[in-house]
Coordinates of N, CA and C and ligand atoms in Angstrom, one line a residue:
X1 N 28.8 -70.3 -215.2 CA 27.5 -70.1 -215.6 C 27.4 -68.8 -216.4
X2 N 26.4 -68.7 -217.3 CA 26.2 -67.5 -218.1 C 24.7 -67.3 -218.3
X3 N 24.3 -66.1 -218.7 CA 22.9 -65.9 -219.1 C 22.9 -65.2 -220.5
X4 N 21.8 -65.4 -221.2 CA 21.5 -64.6 -222.4 C 20.1 -64.2 -222.4
X5 N 19.9 -62.9 -222.7 CA 18.5 -62.4 -222.8 C 18.4 -61.9 -224.2
X6 N 17.4 -62.3 -224.9 CA 17.2 -61.8 -226.3 C 15.7 -61.4 -226.5
X7 N 15.5 -60.7 -227.6 CA 14.1 -60.4 -228.0 C 14.0 -60.9 -229.5
X8 N 12.9 -61.4 -229.9 CA 12.7 -61.9 -231.3 C 11.3 -61.6 -231.7
X9 N 11.1 -61.7 -233.0 CA 9.8 -61.4 -233.6 C 9.1 -62.7 -233.8
X10 N 7.8 -62.7 -233.3 CA 7.0 -63.9 -233.4 C 6.6 -64.2 -234.8
X11 N 6.6 -65.4 -235.2 CA 6.0 -65.8 -236.5 C 4.5 -66.1 -236.1
X12 N 3.6 -65.3 -236.6 CA 2.2 -65.5 -236.2 C 1.4 -66.2 -237.3
X13 N 0.3 -66.8 -236.9 CA -0.6 -67.3 -237.9 C -1.2 -66.2 -238.7
X14 N -1.5 -66.6 -239.9 CA -2.1 -65.6 -240.8 C -3.3 -64.9 -240.2
X15 N -3.4 -63.6 -240.3 CA -4.5 -62.8 -239.7 C -4.4 -62.7 -238.2
X16 N -3.4 -63.2 -237.6 CA -3.3 -63.1 -236.2 C -1.9 -62.5 -235.8
X17 N -1.9 -61.4 -235.2 CA -0.6 -60.8 -234.8 C -0.2 -61.2 -233.4
X18 N -1.1 -61.9 -232.7 CA -0.8 -62.1 -231.3 C -0.5 -63.6 -230.9
X19 N -1.1 -64.5 -231.7 CA -0.9 -65.9 -231.2 C 0.2 -66.5 -232.0
X20 N 1.3 -66.8 -231.3 CA 2.4 -67.4 -232.0 C 2.2 -68.8 -232.5
X21 N 2.8 -69.2 -233.6 CA 2.6 -70.5 -234.1 C 3.1 -71.6 -233.1
X22 N 2.3 -72.5 -232.8 CA 2.7 -73.7 -231.9 C 3.4 -73.4 -230.6
X23 N 2.9 -72.3 -230.0 CA 3.6 -71.9 -228.8 C 3.4 -72.8 -227.6
X24 N 2.1 -73.3 -227.5 CA 1.8 -74.2 -226.3 C 2.7 -75.5 -226.4
X25 N 2.8 -76.1 -227.5 CA 3.6 -77.3 -227.7 C 5.0 -77.0 -227.4
X26 N 5.5 -76.0 -228.0 CA 6.9 -75.6 -227.9 C 7.2 -75.3 -226.5
X27 N 6.3 -74.6 -225.8 CA 6.6 -74.2 -224.4 C 6.7 -75.4 -223.5
X28 N 5.7 -76.4 -223.6 CA 5.8 -77.5 -222.6 C 7.0 -78.4 -222.9
X29 N 7.4 -78.5 -224.2 CA 8.6 -79.3 -224.6 C 9.8 -78.6 -224.0
X30 N 9.9 -77.3 -224.2 CA 11.0 -76.5 -223.7 C 11.2 -76.7 -222.2
X31 N 10.1 -76.6 -221.5 CA 10.2 -76.7 -220.0 C 10.8 -78.0 -219.6
X32 N 10.4 -79.1 -220.3 CA 10.8 -80.4 -220.0 C 12.3 -80.6 -220.3
X33 N 12.7 -80.0 -221.4 CA 14.1 -80.1 -221.8 C 15.0 -79.2 -221.0
X34 N 14.5 -78.1 -220.6 CA 15.3 -77.2 -219.8 C 15.5 -77.8 -218.4
X35 N 14.6 -78.6 -217.9 CA 14.7 -79.3 -216.6 C 15.9 -80.3 -216.7
X36 N 15.9 -81.0 -217.8 CA 17.0 -82.0 -218.0 C 18.4 -81.2 -218.1
X37 N 18.4 -80.1 -218.8 CA 19.6 -79.4 -219.0 C 20.0 -78.4 -217.9
X38 N 19.2 -78.3 -216.9 CA 19.3 -77.4 -215.8 C 19.4 -75.9 -216.3
X39 N 18.6 -75.7 -217.3 CA 18.4 -74.3 -217.8 C 17.2 -73.7 -217.0
X40 N 17.4 -72.4 -216.6 CA 16.3 -71.7 -216.0 C 16.1 -70.4 -216.7
X41 N 15.0 -69.7 -216.4 CA 14.8 -68.4 -217.1 C 13.3 -68.0 -217.2
X42 N 13.1 -67.1 -218.1 CA 11.8 -66.5 -218.3 C 11.5 -66.3 -219.8
X43 N 10.2 -66.4 -220.1 CA 9.8 -66.1 -221.5 C 8.5 -65.3 -221.4
X44 N 8.4 -64.3 -222.3 CA 7.1 -63.6 -222.3 C 6.9 -63.2 -223.8
X45 N 5.6 -63.0 -224.1 CA 5.3 -62.7 -225.5 C 4.4 -61.5 -225.5
X46 N 4.7 -60.4 -226.2 CA 3.9 -59.2 -226.2 C 4.1 -58.4 -227.5
X47 N 3.0 -58.0 -228.0 CA 2.9 -57.1 -229.2 C 3.7 -57.8 -230.3
X48 N 3.6 -59.1 -230.4 CA 4.3 -59.7 -231.6 C 5.8 -60.0 -231.4
X49 N 6.3 -59.9 -230.1 CA 7.7 -60.1 -229.8 C 7.8 -61.1 -228.6
X50 N 8.8 -61.9 -228.7 CA 9.2 -62.7 -227.5 C 10.4 -62.0 -226.8
X51 N 10.4 -62.1 -225.4 CA 11.6 -61.9 -224.7 C 11.9 -63.2 -224.0
X52 N 13.2 -63.6 -224.1 CA 13.5 -64.8 -223.3 C 14.8 -64.6 -222.6
X53 N 14.9 -65.1 -221.4 CA 16.1 -65.0 -220.6 C 16.5 -66.5 -220.3
X54 N 17.7 -66.9 -220.7 CA 18.2 -68.2 -220.4 C 19.4 -68.1 -219.5
X55 N 19.5 -69.1 -218.6 CA 20.7 -69.1 -217.7 C 21.0 -70.6 -217.4
X56 N 22.3 -70.8 -217.3 CA 22.8 -72.2 -217.0 C 24.2 -72.3 -217.3
X57 N 24.7 -73.5 -217.4 CA 26.2 -73.7 -217.7 C 26.5 -73.1 -219.1
X58 N 27.7 -72.6 -219.2 CA 28.1 -71.8 -220.4 C 27.8 -72.6 -221.7
X59 N 28.3 -73.9 -221.8 CA 28.2 -74.6 -223.0 C 26.7 -75.0 -223.4
X60 N 26.0 -75.3 -222.3 CA 24.6 -75.7 -222.5 C 23.8 -74.5 -223.0
X61 N 24.0 -73.4 -222.4 CA 23.3 -72.2 -222.8 C 23.6 -71.9 -224.3
X62 N 24.9 -71.9 -224.6 CA 25.3 -71.6 -226.0 C 24.7 -72.6 -227.0
X63 N 24.7 -73.9 -226.6 CA 24.2 -74.9 -227.5 C 22.7 -74.6 -227.7
X64 N 22.0 -74.5 -226.6 CA 20.5 -74.3 -226.7 C 20.2 -73.0 -227.4
X65 N 20.9 -71.9 -227.2 CA 20.6 -70.7 -227.8 C 20.8 -70.8 -229.3
X66 N 21.9 -71.5 -229.7 CA 22.1 -71.6 -231.2 C 21.0 -72.4 -231.9
X67 N 20.4 -73.3 -231.1 CA 19.2 -74.0 -231.7 C 18.0 -73.1 -231.7
X68 N 17.8 -72.4 -230.6 CA 16.6 -71.4 -230.6 C 16.7 -70.4 -231.6
X69 N 18.0 -69.9 -231.8 CA 18.2 -68.8 -232.8 C 17.7 -69.2 -234.2
X70 N 17.9 -70.5 -234.5 CA 17.6 -70.9 -235.9 C 16.2 -71.6 -236.0
X71 N 15.4 -71.4 -234.9 CA 14.0 -72.0 -234.9 C 13.2 -71.1 -235.8
X72 N 12.4 -71.7 -236.7 CA 11.7 -70.9 -237.7 C 10.4 -70.4 -237.1
X73 N 10.1 -70.7 -235.8 CA 8.9 -70.1 -235.2 C 9.1 -68.6 -234.7
X74 N 10.3 -68.2 -234.9 CA 10.5 -66.7 -234.6 C 11.7 -66.3 -235.5
X75 N 11.9 -65.0 -235.6 CA 13.0 -64.4 -236.4 C 13.4 -63.1 -235.8
X76 N 14.4 -62.5 -236.5 CA 15.0 -61.2 -236.0 C 15.4 -61.3 -234.5
X77 N 16.2 -62.4 -234.3 CA 16.6 -62.6 -232.9 C 17.7 -61.6 -232.5
X78 N 17.5 -60.7 -231.5 CA 18.5 -59.7 -231.1 C 18.9 -59.9 -229.6
X79 N 20.1 -60.2 -229.4 CA 20.6 -60.4 -228.1 C 20.7 -59.0 -227.4
X80 N 20.2 -59.0 -226.1 CA 20.3 -57.7 -225.3 C 21.4 -57.9 -224.3
X81 N 21.4 -59.0 -223.7 CA 22.5 -59.2 -222.6 C 23.0 -60.6 -222.8
X82 N 24.3 -60.7 -222.6 CA 25.0 -62.0 -222.6 C 26.2 -61.8 -221.7
X83 N 26.2 -62.4 -220.5 CA 27.3 -62.3 -219.6 C 27.4 -63.4 -218.6
X84 N 28.6 -63.5 -218.0 CA 28.8 -64.6 -217.0 C 28.0 -64.2 -215.7
X85 N 27.5 -65.2 -215.1 CA 26.8 -65.0 -213.8 C 27.3 -65.9 -212.7
X86 N 27.2 -65.4 -211.5 CA 27.6 -66.2 -210.3 C 26.4 -67.0 -209.8
X87 N 25.2 -66.4 -209.9 CA 24.0 -67.1 -209.5 C 22.8 -66.8 -210.4
X88 N 21.9 -67.7 -210.3 CA 20.7 -67.5 -211.2 C 19.7 -66.5 -210.7
X89 N 19.0 -65.9 -211.7 CA 18.0 -64.9 -211.3 C 16.6 -65.6 -211.2
X90 N 16.5 -66.8 -211.9 CA 15.2 -67.5 -211.9 C 15.4 -69.0 -211.5
X91 N 16.1 -69.2 -210.3 CA 16.5 -70.5 -209.9 C 15.3 -71.5 -209.8
X92 N 14.1 -71.1 -209.6 CA 13.0 -72.0 -209.5 C 12.2 -72.3 -210.7
X93 N 12.7 -71.7 -211.8 CA 11.9 -71.8 -213.1 C 12.6 -72.4 -214.2
X94 N 12.2 -73.5 -214.8 CA 12.8 -74.0 -216.0 C 12.5 -73.2 -217.2
X95 N 11.4 -72.5 -217.1 CA 11.1 -71.5 -218.1 C 9.8 -70.8 -217.6
X96 N 10.0 -69.7 -216.9 CA 8.8 -69.0 -216.3 C 8.1 -68.3 -217.4
X97 N 6.8 -68.6 -217.6 CA 6.0 -67.9 -218.7 C 5.2 -66.8 -218.0
X98 N 5.5 -65.6 -218.4 CA 4.8 -64.5 -217.8 C 4.1 -63.6 -218.8
X99 N 2.9 -63.1 -218.5 CA 2.1 -62.4 -219.4 C 2.8 -61.0 -219.5
X100 N 3.2 -60.4 -218.4 CA 3.8 -59.1 -218.4 C 5.1 -59.1 -217.7
X101 N 6.2 -59.2 -218.4 CA 7.5 -59.2 -217.8 C 7.7 -58.1 -216.8
X102 N 7.1 -57.0 -217.2 CA 7.3 -55.7 -216.4 C 6.7 -55.8 -215.0
X103 N 5.9 -56.8 -214.8 CA 5.3 -57.0 -213.4 C 5.9 -58.2 -212.7
X104 N 6.9 -58.8 -213.3 CA 7.4 -60.0 -212.6 C 8.6 -59.5 -211.7
X105 N 8.5 -59.9 -210.4 CA 9.4 -59.4 -209.5 C 10.8 -59.8 -209.8
X106 N 11.0 -61.1 -210.2 CA 12.4 -61.6 -210.5 C 13.0 -60.9 -211.7
X107 N 12.1 -60.6 -212.7 CA 12.6 -59.9 -213.9 C 13.0 -58.5 -213.5
X108 N 12.1 -57.8 -212.7 CA 12.5 -56.4 -212.3 C 13.8 -56.4 -211.5
X109 N 14.0 -57.4 -210.7 CA 15.2 -57.5 -209.8 C 16.4 -57.7 -210.8
X110 N 16.2 -58.5 -211.7 CA 17.3 -58.8 -212.7 C 17.7 -57.5 -213.4
X111 N 16.6 -56.7 -213.8 CA 16.9 -55.5 -214.5 C 17.6 -54.4 -213.6
X112 N 17.1 -54.4 -212.4 CA 17.6 -53.4 -211.4 C 19.1 -53.7 -211.2
X113 N 19.4 -55.0 -211.0 CA 20.8 -55.4 -210.7 C 21.7 -55.1 -211.9
X114 N 21.1 -55.1 -213.1 CA 22.0 -54.9 -214.3 C 21.7 -53.6 -215.0
X115 N 21.3 -52.6 -214.3 CA 20.9 -51.3 -214.8 C 22.1 -50.7 -215.6
X116 N 23.3 -51.0 -215.2 CA 24.5 -50.5 -215.9 C 24.6 -51.0 -217.3
X117 N 24.2 -52.3 -217.5 CA 24.2 -52.9 -218.8 C 23.1 -52.3 -219.7
X118 N 22.0 -51.9 -219.1 CA 20.9 -51.3 -219.9 C 21.4 -50.0 -220.5
X119 N 22.1 -49.3 -219.8 CA 22.5 -48.0 -220.3 C 23.5 -48.1 -221.5
X120 N 24.2 -49.3 -221.6 CA 25.1 -49.4 -222.8 C 24.4 -50.1 -224.0
X121 N 23.1 -50.3 -223.9 CA 22.4 -50.9 -225.1 C 22.3 -49.9 -226.2
X122 N 22.3 -50.4 -227.4 CA 22.2 -49.4 -228.5 C 20.7 -49.1 -228.7
X123 N 20.4 -48.2 -229.6 CA 19.0 -47.7 -229.8 C 18.0 -48.9 -230.1
X124 N 18.4 -49.8 -231.0 CA 17.5 -50.8 -231.4 C 17.3 -51.7 -230.2
X125 N 18.3 -52.1 -229.5 CA 18.2 -52.9 -228.3 C 17.2 -52.3 -227.3
X126 N 17.4 -51.0 -227.1 CA 16.6 -50.3 -226.1 C 15.1 -50.3 -226.5
X127 N 14.9 -50.1 -227.8 CA 13.5 -50.1 -228.3 C 12.9 -51.5 -228.1
X128 N 13.7 -52.5 -228.4 CA 13.1 -53.9 -228.2 C 12.9 -54.2 -226.7
X129 N 13.8 -53.8 -225.9 CA 13.6 -54.0 -224.4 C 12.4 -53.2 -223.9
X130 N 12.2 -52.0 -224.5 CA 11.1 -51.1 -224.1 C 9.8 -51.7 -224.3
X131 N 9.6 -52.7 -225.2 CA 8.4 -53.4 -225.4 C 7.9 -54.1 -224.1
X132 N 8.9 -54.5 -223.4 CA 8.6 -55.3 -222.2 C 8.9 -54.6 -220.9
X133 N 9.7 -53.5 -221.0 CA 10.2 -52.9 -219.7 C 10.2 -51.4 -219.9
X134 N 9.6 -50.7 -218.9 CA 9.5 -49.3 -219.0 C 10.9 -48.6 -218.7
X135 N 11.6 -48.4 -219.8 CA 12.9 -47.8 -219.6 C 12.9 -46.4 -219.0
X136 N 11.8 -45.7 -219.3 CA 11.8 -44.3 -218.9 C 11.8 -44.1 -217.4
X137 N 11.1 -45.0 -216.7 CA 11.0 -44.9 -215.3 C 12.1 -45.5 -214.6
X138 N 12.8 -46.4 -215.2 CA 13.8 -47.1 -214.4 C 15.3 -47.0 -215.0
X139 N 15.4 -46.3 -216.1 CA 16.8 -46.2 -216.6 C 17.6 -45.3 -215.6
X140 N 18.8 -45.7 -215.3 CA 19.6 -44.9 -214.4 C 19.7 -43.4 -214.9
X141 N 19.8 -43.3 -216.2 CA 19.9 -41.9 -216.8 C 18.7 -41.0 -216.4
X142 N 17.5 -41.7 -216.3 CA 16.3 -40.9 -216.1 C 16.4 -40.3 -214.6
X143 N 17.2 -40.8 -213.8 CA 17.3 -40.2 -212.5 C 18.5 -39.3 -212.2
X144 N 19.2 -39.1 -213.3 CA 20.4 -38.3 -213.1 C 20.1 -36.9 -212.8
X145 N 21.1 -36.2 -212.2 CA 20.9 -34.8 -211.9 C 21.8 -34.1 -213.0
X146 N 21.2 -33.0 -213.5 CA 21.9 -32.2 -214.5 C 22.6 -31.0 -213.9
X147 N 22.5 -30.9 -212.6 CA 23.1 -29.7 -211.9 C 24.6 -29.6 -212.2
X148 N 25.0 -28.4 -212.6 CA 26.4 -28.2 -212.9 C 26.9 -28.7 -214.2
X149 N 25.9 -29.2 -215.0 CA 26.3 -29.8 -216.3 C 26.0 -28.9 -217.4
X150 N 26.7 -29.1 -218.6 CA 26.3 -28.3 -219.8 C 25.6 -29.3 -220.8
X151 N 24.6 -28.8 -221.4 CA 23.8 -29.7 -222.3 C 23.8 -29.2 -223.7
X152 N 23.8 -30.1 -224.6 CA 23.7 -29.7 -226.0 C 22.9 -30.8 -226.8
X153 N 22.1 -30.4 -227.8 CA 21.4 -31.4 -228.6 C 22.3 -31.9 -229.7
X154 N 22.4 -33.2 -229.9 CA 23.2 -33.7 -231.0 C 22.3 -33.8 -232.3
X155 N 21.0 -33.8 -232.1 CA 20.0 -33.8 -233.2 C 18.7 -33.4 -232.6
X156 N 17.8 -33.0 -233.5 CA 16.5 -32.6 -233.0 C 15.6 -33.8 -233.0
X157 N 14.6 -33.8 -232.0 CA 13.7 -34.9 -232.0 C 12.7 -34.8 -233.1
X158 N 11.9 -35.9 -233.3 CA 11.0 -35.9 -234.5 C 9.9 -35.0 -234.2
X159 N 9.1 -34.7 -235.3 CA 8.1 -33.7 -235.3 C 7.0 -34.0 -234.3
X160 N 6.7 -35.3 -234.1 CA 5.6 -35.6 -233.1 C 5.9 -35.1 -231.7
X161 N 7.2 -35.2 -231.3 CA 7.5 -34.7 -230.0 C 7.4 -33.2 -230.0
X162 N 7.9 -32.6 -231.1 CA 7.9 -31.1 -231.1 C 6.5 -30.5 -231.0
X163 N 5.6 -31.2 -231.7 CA 4.2 -30.7 -231.8 C 3.6 -30.7 -230.4
X164 N 4.1 -31.6 -229.5 CA 3.5 -31.7 -228.2 C 3.6 -30.4 -227.4
X165 N 4.6 -29.6 -227.6 CA 4.8 -28.5 -226.7 C 5.8 -27.5 -227.3
X166 N 5.3 -26.2 -227.3 CA 6.2 -25.1 -227.7 C 7.4 -25.0 -226.8
X167 N 7.3 -25.4 -225.6 CA 8.5 -25.4 -224.7 C 9.6 -26.3 -225.2
X168 N 9.2 -27.4 -225.8 CA 10.2 -28.3 -226.3 C 11.0 -27.7 -227.4
X169 N 10.3 -26.9 -228.3 CA 11.0 -26.2 -229.4 C 11.9 -25.2 -228.8
X170 N 11.4 -24.4 -227.8 CA 12.2 -23.4 -227.2 C 13.5 -24.0 -226.7
X171 N 13.3 -25.1 -226.0 CA 14.5 -25.8 -225.4 C 15.4 -26.3 -226.5
X172 N 14.9 -26.9 -227.5 CA 15.7 -27.4 -228.7 C 16.5 -26.2 -229.2
X173 N 15.9 -25.1 -229.4 CA 16.6 -23.9 -229.9 C 17.7 -23.5 -229.0
X174 N 17.5 -23.5 -227.7 CA 18.5 -23.1 -226.8 C 19.7 -24.0 -226.7
X175 N 19.4 -25.3 -227.0 CA 20.5 -26.3 -226.8 C 21.1 -26.7 -228.1
X176 N 20.8 -25.9 -229.2 CA 21.4 -26.2 -230.5 C 22.6 -25.3 -230.6
X177 N 23.6 -25.7 -231.3 CA 24.8 -25.0 -231.7 C 25.9 -25.0 -230.6
X178 N 25.6 -24.8 -229.3 CA 26.7 -24.9 -228.4 C 26.1 -25.4 -227.0
X179 N 27.0 -26.0 -226.2 CA 26.6 -26.5 -224.9 C 26.1 -25.3 -224.0
X180 N 25.0 -25.6 -223.3 CA 24.4 -24.6 -222.5 C 24.3 -25.1 -221.1
X181 N 24.6 -24.2 -220.0 CA 24.5 -24.7 -218.7 C 23.1 -25.0 -218.2
X182 N 22.9 -26.2 -217.6 CA 21.6 -26.6 -217.1 C 21.1 -25.5 -216.1
X183 N 22.0 -25.1 -215.2 CA 21.6 -24.1 -214.2 C 21.1 -22.8 -214.7
X184 N 21.6 -22.4 -215.9 CA 21.1 -21.2 -216.5 C 19.7 -21.5 -217.1
X185 N 19.5 -22.7 -217.6 CA 18.2 -23.0 -218.2 C 17.2 -22.9 -217.1
X186 N 17.6 -23.5 -215.9 CA 16.6 -23.5 -214.8 C 16.3 -22.1 -214.3
X187 N 17.4 -21.3 -214.1 CA 17.2 -19.9 -213.6 C 16.3 -19.1 -214.5
X188 N 16.4 -19.3 -215.8 CA 15.7 -18.5 -216.8 C 14.2 -18.7 -216.6
X189 N 13.8 -19.8 -216.1 CA 12.4 -20.2 -215.9 C 11.5 -20.2 -217.2
X190 N 12.2 -20.3 -218.3 CA 11.5 -20.3 -219.6 C 11.0 -21.7 -219.9
X191 N 11.5 -22.7 -219.1 CA 11.2 -24.1 -219.5 C 10.4 -24.8 -218.4
X192 N 9.7 -24.0 -217.6 CA 8.8 -24.6 -216.6 C 9.6 -24.9 -215.3
X193 N 9.0 -25.7 -214.5 CA 9.6 -26.0 -213.2 C 10.8 -27.0 -213.5
X194 N 11.6 -27.2 -212.5 CA 12.7 -28.1 -212.6 C 12.2 -29.5 -213.0
X195 N 11.1 -29.9 -212.5 CA 10.6 -31.2 -212.8 C 10.2 -31.3 -214.3
X196 N 9.5 -30.2 -214.8 CA 9.1 -30.2 -216.2 C 10.3 -30.2 -217.1
X197 N 11.3 -29.3 -216.7 CA 12.5 -29.3 -217.6 C 13.2 -30.6 -217.6
X198 N 13.4 -31.2 -216.4 CA 14.0 -32.5 -216.3 C 13.3 -33.6 -217.2
X199 N 12.0 -33.5 -217.2 CA 11.2 -34.5 -217.9 C 11.5 -34.4 -219.4
X200 N 11.6 -33.2 -219.9 CA 11.9 -33.0 -221.4 C 13.4 -33.5 -221.6
X201 N 14.3 -33.1 -220.7 CA 15.7 -33.5 -220.9 C 15.8 -35.1 -220.9
X202 N 15.1 -35.7 -220.0 CA 15.1 -37.1 -219.9 C 14.6 -37.8 -221.2
X203 N 13.6 -37.2 -221.8 CA 13.1 -37.7 -223.0 C 14.1 -37.6 -224.1
X204 N 14.9 -36.5 -224.1 CA 16.0 -36.3 -225.1 C 17.0 -37.4 -224.9
X205 N 17.3 -37.6 -223.6 CA 18.3 -38.7 -223.3 C 17.9 -40.0 -223.8
X206 N 16.6 -40.4 -223.5 CA 16.1 -41.7 -224.0 C 16.2 -41.8 -225.5
X207 N 16.1 -40.6 -226.2 CA 16.2 -40.6 -227.7 C 17.7 -40.6 -228.1
X208 N 18.5 -40.5 -227.1 CA 20.0 -40.4 -227.3 C 20.4 -39.2 -228.2
X209 N 19.8 -38.1 -228.0 CA 20.1 -36.9 -228.7 C 20.7 -35.8 -227.8
X210 N 20.9 -36.1 -226.5 CA 21.4 -35.1 -225.6 C 22.8 -35.4 -225.2
X211 N 23.7 -34.4 -225.3 CA 25.0 -34.5 -224.8 C 25.1 -33.8 -223.5
X212 N 25.6 -34.5 -222.5 CA 25.7 -34.0 -221.1 C 27.2 -34.0 -220.7
X213 N 27.7 -32.8 -220.5 CA 29.1 -32.7 -220.2 C 29.3 -31.8 -218.9
X214 N 30.5 -31.9 -218.3 CA 30.7 -31.1 -217.1 C 30.8 -29.6 -217.6
X215 N 30.1 -28.8 -216.8 CA 30.0 -27.4 -217.2 C 31.3 -26.7 -217.0
X216 N 31.8 -26.0 -218.0 CA 33.0 -25.2 -217.8 C 32.6 -23.7 -217.6
X217 N 31.7 -23.2 -218.4 CA 31.3 -21.8 -218.3 C 29.9 -21.8 -217.6
X218 N 29.9 -21.3 -216.4 CA 28.6 -21.2 -215.7 C 27.9 -19.9 -215.9
X219 N 28.7 -18.9 -216.5 CA 28.1 -17.6 -216.5 C 27.7 -17.1 -217.9
X220 N 27.3 -18.0 -218.7 CA 26.7 -17.6 -220.0 C 25.4 -16.8 -219.7
X221 N 25.3 -15.6 -220.3 CA 24.1 -14.9 -220.0 C 22.8 -15.6 -220.4
X222 N 21.9 -15.5 -219.5 CA 20.6 -16.2 -219.7 C 19.8 -15.5 -220.8
X223 N 20.0 -14.2 -220.9 CA 19.2 -13.5 -221.8 C 19.5 -13.6 -223.3
X224 N 19.1 -14.8 -223.8 CA 19.2 -14.9 -225.2 C 17.8 -15.1 -225.8
X225 N 16.9 -14.5 -225.0 CA 15.5 -14.7 -225.3 C 15.1 -14.2 -226.7
X226 N 15.7 -13.0 -227.0 CA 15.3 -12.4 -228.3 C 15.6 -13.3 -229.5
X227 N 16.9 -13.8 -229.6 CA 17.2 -14.6 -230.7 C 16.5 -15.9 -230.7
X228 N 16.3 -16.5 -229.4 CA 15.7 -17.8 -229.3 C 14.2 -17.6 -229.7
X229 N 13.6 -16.5 -229.4 CA 12.2 -16.3 -229.7 C 12.0 -16.2 -231.2
X230 N 13.0 -15.5 -231.9 CA 12.9 -15.4 -233.3 C 13.0 -16.8 -234.0
X231 N 14.0 -17.6 -233.4 CA 14.2 -18.9 -233.9 C 12.9 -19.8 -233.7
X232 N 12.4 -19.6 -232.5 CA 11.2 -20.4 -232.2 C 10.1 -20.1 -233.1
X233 N 9.9 -18.8 -233.4 CA 8.9 -18.3 -234.3 C 9.0 -18.9 -235.7
X234 N 10.3 -18.9 -236.2 CA 10.6 -19.5 -237.5 C 10.3 -21.0 -237.5
X235 N 10.7 -21.6 -236.4 CA 10.4 -23.1 -236.4 C 8.9 -23.4 -236.4
X236 N 8.1 -22.6 -235.7 CA 6.7 -22.8 -235.6 C 6.1 -22.7 -237.0
X237 N 6.6 -21.7 -237.8 CA 6.1 -21.5 -239.2 C 6.5 -22.7 -240.0
X238 N 7.8 -23.1 -239.8 CA 8.3 -24.2 -240.6 C 7.5 -25.5 -240.3
X239 N 7.2 -25.7 -239.0 CA 6.5 -26.9 -238.7 C 5.0 -26.9 -238.9
X240 N 4.5 -25.7 -239.4 CA 3.1 -25.5 -239.6 C 2.3 -25.5 -238.4
X241 N 2.9 -25.0 -237.3 CA 2.1 -25.0 -236.0 C 1.3 -23.7 -235.9
X242 N 1.4 -22.9 -236.9 CA 0.5 -21.7 -236.9 C 0.2 -21.3 -238.3
Ligands
LIG301 C1 10.9 -68.3 -228.7 C2 11.4 -69.7 -228.5 C3 11.9 -70.1 -227.3 C4 12.4 -71.4 -227.1 N1 12.9 -71.7 -225.9 C5 13.3 -73.0 -225.7 C6 13.8 -73.4 -224.4 O1 13.9 -72.6 -223.5 N2 14.3 -74.6 -224.3 C7 14.2 -75.5 -225.3 O2 14.6 -76.7 -225.1 N3 13.7 -75.2 -226.5 C8 13.3 -73.9 -226.7 N4 12.8 -73.6 -228.0 C9 12.7 -74.6 -229.0 C10 14.0 -74.8 -229.7 O3 14.2 -73.9 -230.7 C11 14.1 -76.2 -230.3 O4 13.0 -76.5 -231.1 C12 14.1 -77.3 -229.2 O5 15.2 -77.1 -228.3 C13 14.2 -78.7 -229.7 O6 15.3 -78.9 -230.4 P1 15.8 -80.5 -230.8 O7 14.6 -81.2 -231.1 O8 16.7 -80.3 -231.9 O9 16.5 -81.0 -229.6 C14 12.3 -72.3 -228.2 C15 11.8 -71.9 -229.4 C16 11.3 -70.6 -229.6 C17 10.8 -70.2 -230.9

């Protein structure tokens, strides 16, 4: 057995971003056919996107998915997960239709059991999954501990994030150019409490701009305030924040 989870863009009626073309007919036909094919799974539609999870015998899932992929009632089909399974996650549903996948216990269980696969999704896949599933609160990365690690930014976040907080700019400045120990960031108390600091770092991780490595040098002096403040001040001017 195998499963496939994909997200696709709804083809909506003119002037309607939310009601997909022919969904009711398509859905009842699909349920009937899935029962014959012993396909189970879930489908949800939100913000102009479908998410569908299909599970069943390998060949049957592949054949059905290749039909679904070329269905003109949706487009931009992006596969998030495709892997062999020993048992079904939706055994009782030939196609469970849910308004909010995020609140469906079976869907959440499936996500929880496959959290490792979520962390290897690329940026586009993560964004698409994020329409249906709050990655920030449930990604394994968001619960990681940075203790004893060195951190460095691979790129700066966009201006919207920077505008939210001068602390974010200060932290960006500190993590630019070379890896910096998390423990020193914490001890300096320039970035709020541990919870506040972790929240910003987790945001950087979600954006995939944070490099986290094992710390080699724990004793980098904390006092780089002068140069960082100058940098921060220049950034503020550059960003038009004053
Ligand atoms: C978002 C979406 C999900 C679909 N899901 C299913 C499904 O679970 N099962 C199914 O039989 N058809 C599904 N369909 C419809 C198929 O694309 C196809 O129209 C259907 O299998 C009938 O194909 P056939 O008449 O060639 O046998 C879906 C279509 C769309 C747009």
